């Protein structure tokens, strides 16, 4: 990573209240792995160092706002992790948590697995699959303390995919761009339907770039009816609200 890239990462993290100096070698390694893998397979549209540092690394770290991911030993599922975001940056700075990055696309999870191995992120267990299937699997249903997701789907869809996987009292932390009143309203109704309640809507701007982001937190306040999640593809094709 160039000195400029290091400075952007340091500044972005500092604006989030984080000091990542000690983890700089891991971020540098992750940047190299991503650039190298992207030259072979199309993993992510972001290709320049500054884009990767700000729009992948710092953007992923913004999921730590509000301290919803603080706490030793949390089991965290990342739905639709793609090339490992937000999981990989989060796992670098939260080595005591257990992350399960999930994606339906095998080549993406192959990259996440090899990156986690190279970076020696022992708490990361990547999985190929769909959230709808996991949500019906007794080995996964109601077993996670947190579900995170970044740039995956509209809030009502995320509520249906995420809430079945949470333990009672668990939190879904959805990182999104700016969110409309309509989406938020639909998300509140969907959360209610699947045993959740929207407890926080944190609108903020991304460090350095100033792009608008929103962290929406849904707490699991009651059981999720057995009929959810519906079968693969249905939550997207026919959102609850
Ligand atoms: N979270 C990553 C990021 O921020 O860079 C990737 C975002 S990408 C736009 C959405 C990803 O979610 C895709 O890789 C897609 O395969 C995955 N995805 C969408 N719906 C899914 C589902 N129901 N189960 C598992 N993965 C899903």
mmCIF file of N, CA, C and O and ligand atoms in Angstrom, residues 56 80-82 85 102-105 108 129-132 150-152 161, ligand 1:
data_model
loop_
_atom_site.group_PDB
_atom_site.id
_atom_site.type_symbol
_atom_site.label_atom_id
_atom_site.label_comp_id
_atom_site.label_asym_id
_atom_site.label_seq_id
_atom_site.Cartn_x
_atom_site.Cartn_y
_atom_site.Cartn_z
ATOM 1 N N UNK A 56 -14.223 -0.026 0.434
ATOM 2 C CA UNK A 56 -14.348 -1.375 0.983
ATOM 3 C C UNK A 56 -13.900 -1.411 2.451
ATOM 4 O O UNK A 56 -14.688 -1.819 3.320
ATOM 5 N N UNK A 80 -24.505 -12.289 2.205
ATOM 6 C CA UNK A 80 -24.114 -11.676 0.933
ATOM 7 C C UNK A 80 -22.794 -10.952 1.037
ATOM 8 O O UNK A 80 -22.652 -9.801 0.643
ATOM 9 N N UNK A 81 -21.788 -11.645 1.530
ATOM 10 C CA UNK A 81 -20.491 -11.017 1.817
ATOM 11 C C UNK A 81 -19.718 -10.646 0.557
ATOM 12 O O UNK A 81 -18.790 -9.834 0.609
ATOM 13 N N UNK A 82 -20.063 -11.222 -0.598
ATOM 14 C CA UNK A 82 -19.313 -10.931 -1.827
ATOM 15 C C UNK A 82 -17.855 -11.331 -1.658
ATOM 16 O O UNK A 82 -17.542 -12.445 -1.254
ATOM 17 N N UNK A 85 -16.902 -8.513 2.330
ATOM 18 C CA UNK A 85 -17.191 -7.231 2.975
ATOM 19 C C UNK A 85 -18.618 -7.194 3.507
ATOM 20 O O UNK A 85 -19.533 -7.524 2.768
ATOM 21 N N UNK A 102 -21.235 -15.384 4.325
ATOM 22 C CA UNK A 102 -22.062 -16.265 3.489
ATOM 23 C C UNK A 102 -22.296 -15.619 2.128
ATOM 24 O O UNK A 102 -22.624 -14.433 2.056
ATOM 25 N N UNK A 103 -22.145 -16.391 1.082
ATOM 26 C CA UNK A 103 -22.553 -15.907 -0.247
ATOM 27 C C UNK A 103 -22.932 -17.107 -1.095
ATOM 28 O O UNK A 103 -22.410 -18.202 -0.917
ATOM 29 N N UNK A 104 -23.858 -16.865 -2.020
ATOM 30 C CA UNK A 104 -24.304 -17.971 -2.874
ATOM 31 C C UNK A 104 -23.314 -18.223 -4.012
ATOM 32 O O UNK A 104 -23.421 -19.225 -4.709
ATOM 33 N N UNK A 105 -22.359 -17.322 -4.224
ATOM 34 C CA UNK A 105 -21.423 -17.472 -5.348
ATOM 35 C C UNK A 105 -20.091 -18.061 -4.868
ATOM 36 O O UNK A 105 -19.365 -17.443 -4.090
ATOM 37 N N UNK A 108 -16.590 -16.308 -5.034
ATOM 38 C CA UNK A 108 -16.387 -15.229 -4.059
ATOM 39 C C UNK A 108 -15.974 -15.813 -2.703
ATOM 40 O O UNK A 108 -15.048 -15.339 -2.052
ATOM 41 N N UNK A 129 -23.710 -20.585 0.131
ATOM 42 C CA UNK A 129 -25.111 -20.960 0.298
ATOM 43 C C UNK A 129 -26.000 -19.747 0.259
ATOM 44 O O UNK A 129 -25.532 -18.622 0.088
ATOM 45 N N UNK A 130 -27.280 -20.005 0.432
ATOM 46 C CA UNK A 130 -28.248 -18.904 0.426
ATOM 47 C C UNK A 130 -28.814 -18.718 1.832
ATOM 48 O O UNK A 130 -29.030 -19.687 2.572
ATOM 49 N N UNK A 131 -29.081 -17.484 2.161
ATOM 50 C CA UNK A 131 -29.602 -17.178 3.488
ATOM 51 C C UNK A 131 -30.948 -17.867 3.736
ATOM 52 O O UNK A 131 -31.241 -18.274 4.864
ATOM 53 N N UNK A 132 -31.745 -18.029 2.665
ATOM 54 C CA UNK A 132 -33.059 -18.686 2.836
ATOM 55 C C UNK A 132 -32.873 -20.125 3.321
ATOM 56 O O UNK A 132 -33.656 -20.635 4.128
ATOM 57 N N UNK A 150 -24.040 -5.722 3.983
ATOM 58 C CA UNK A 150 -23.730 -4.439 3.357
ATOM 59 C C UNK A 150 -24.120 -4.531 1.896
ATOM 60 O O UNK A 150 -23.701 -5.456 1.189
ATOM 61 N N UNK A 151 -24.961 -3.587 1.483
ATOM 62 C CA UNK A 151 -25.323 -3.464 0.061
ATOM 63 C C UNK A 151 -25.867 -4.771 -0.504
ATOM 64 O O UNK A 151 -25.402 -5.245 -1.536
ATOM 65 N N UNK A 152 -26.842 -5.376 0.169
ATOM 66 C CA UNK A 152 -27.348 -6.669 -0.306
ATOM 67 C C UNK A 152 -28.772 -6.581 -0.848
ATOM 68 O O UNK A 152 -29.047 -7.075 -1.937
ATOM 69 N N UNK A 161 -34.616 -12.413 5.682
ATOM 70 C CA UNK A 161 -33.446 -13.307 5.587
ATOM 71 C C UNK A 161 -32.690 -13.380 6.916
ATOM 72 O O UNK A 161 -32.184 -14.435 7.303
HETATM 73 N N1 LIG B 1 -21.552 -7.341 0.851
HETATM 74 C C1 LIG B 1 -20.639 -7.269 -0.274
HETATM 75 C C2 LIG B 1 -20.085 -5.884 -0.417
HETATM 76 O O1 LIG B 1 -20.609 -4.971 0.227
HETATM 77 O O2 LIG B 1 -19.120 -5.684 -1.185
HETATM 78 C C3 LIG B 1 -21.294 -7.754 -1.574
HETATM 79 C C4 LIG B 1 -22.466 -6.974 -2.031
HETATM 80 S S1 LIG B 1 -23.123 -7.613 -3.537
HETATM 81 C C5 LIG B 1 -23.953 -6.227 -4.171
HETATM 82 C C6 LIG B 1 -24.445 -8.672 -2.942
HETATM 83 C C7 LIG B 1 -23.991 -10.093 -2.701
HETATM 84 O O3 LIG B 1 -25.024 -10.746 -1.981
HETATM 85 C C8 LIG B 1 -23.729 -10.897 -3.950
HETATM 86 O O4 LIG B 1 -22.433 -11.447 -3.896
HETATM 87 C C9 LIG B 1 -24.792 -11.992 -3.925
HETATM 88 O O5 LIG B 1 -24.312 -13.215 -4.431
HETATM 89 C C10 LIG B 1 -25.122 -12.072 -2.436
HETATM 90 N N2 LIG B 1 -26.493 -12.513 -2.109
HETATM 91 C C11 LIG B 1 -27.656 -11.900 -2.476
HETATM 92 N N3 LIG B 1 -28.712 -12.539 -1.959
HETATM 93 C C12 LIG B 1 -28.213 -13.603 -1.251
HETATM 94 C C13 LIG B 1 -28.819 -14.653 -0.498
HETATM 95 N N4 LIG B 1 -30.148 -14.742 -0.382
HETATM 96 N N5 LIG B 1 -28.017 -15.551 0.113
HETATM 97 C C14 LIG B 1 -26.667 -15.464 -0.023
HETATM 98 N N6 LIG B 1 -26.042 -14.495 -0.733
HETATM 99 C C15 LIG B 1 -26.800 -13.579 -1.337
#
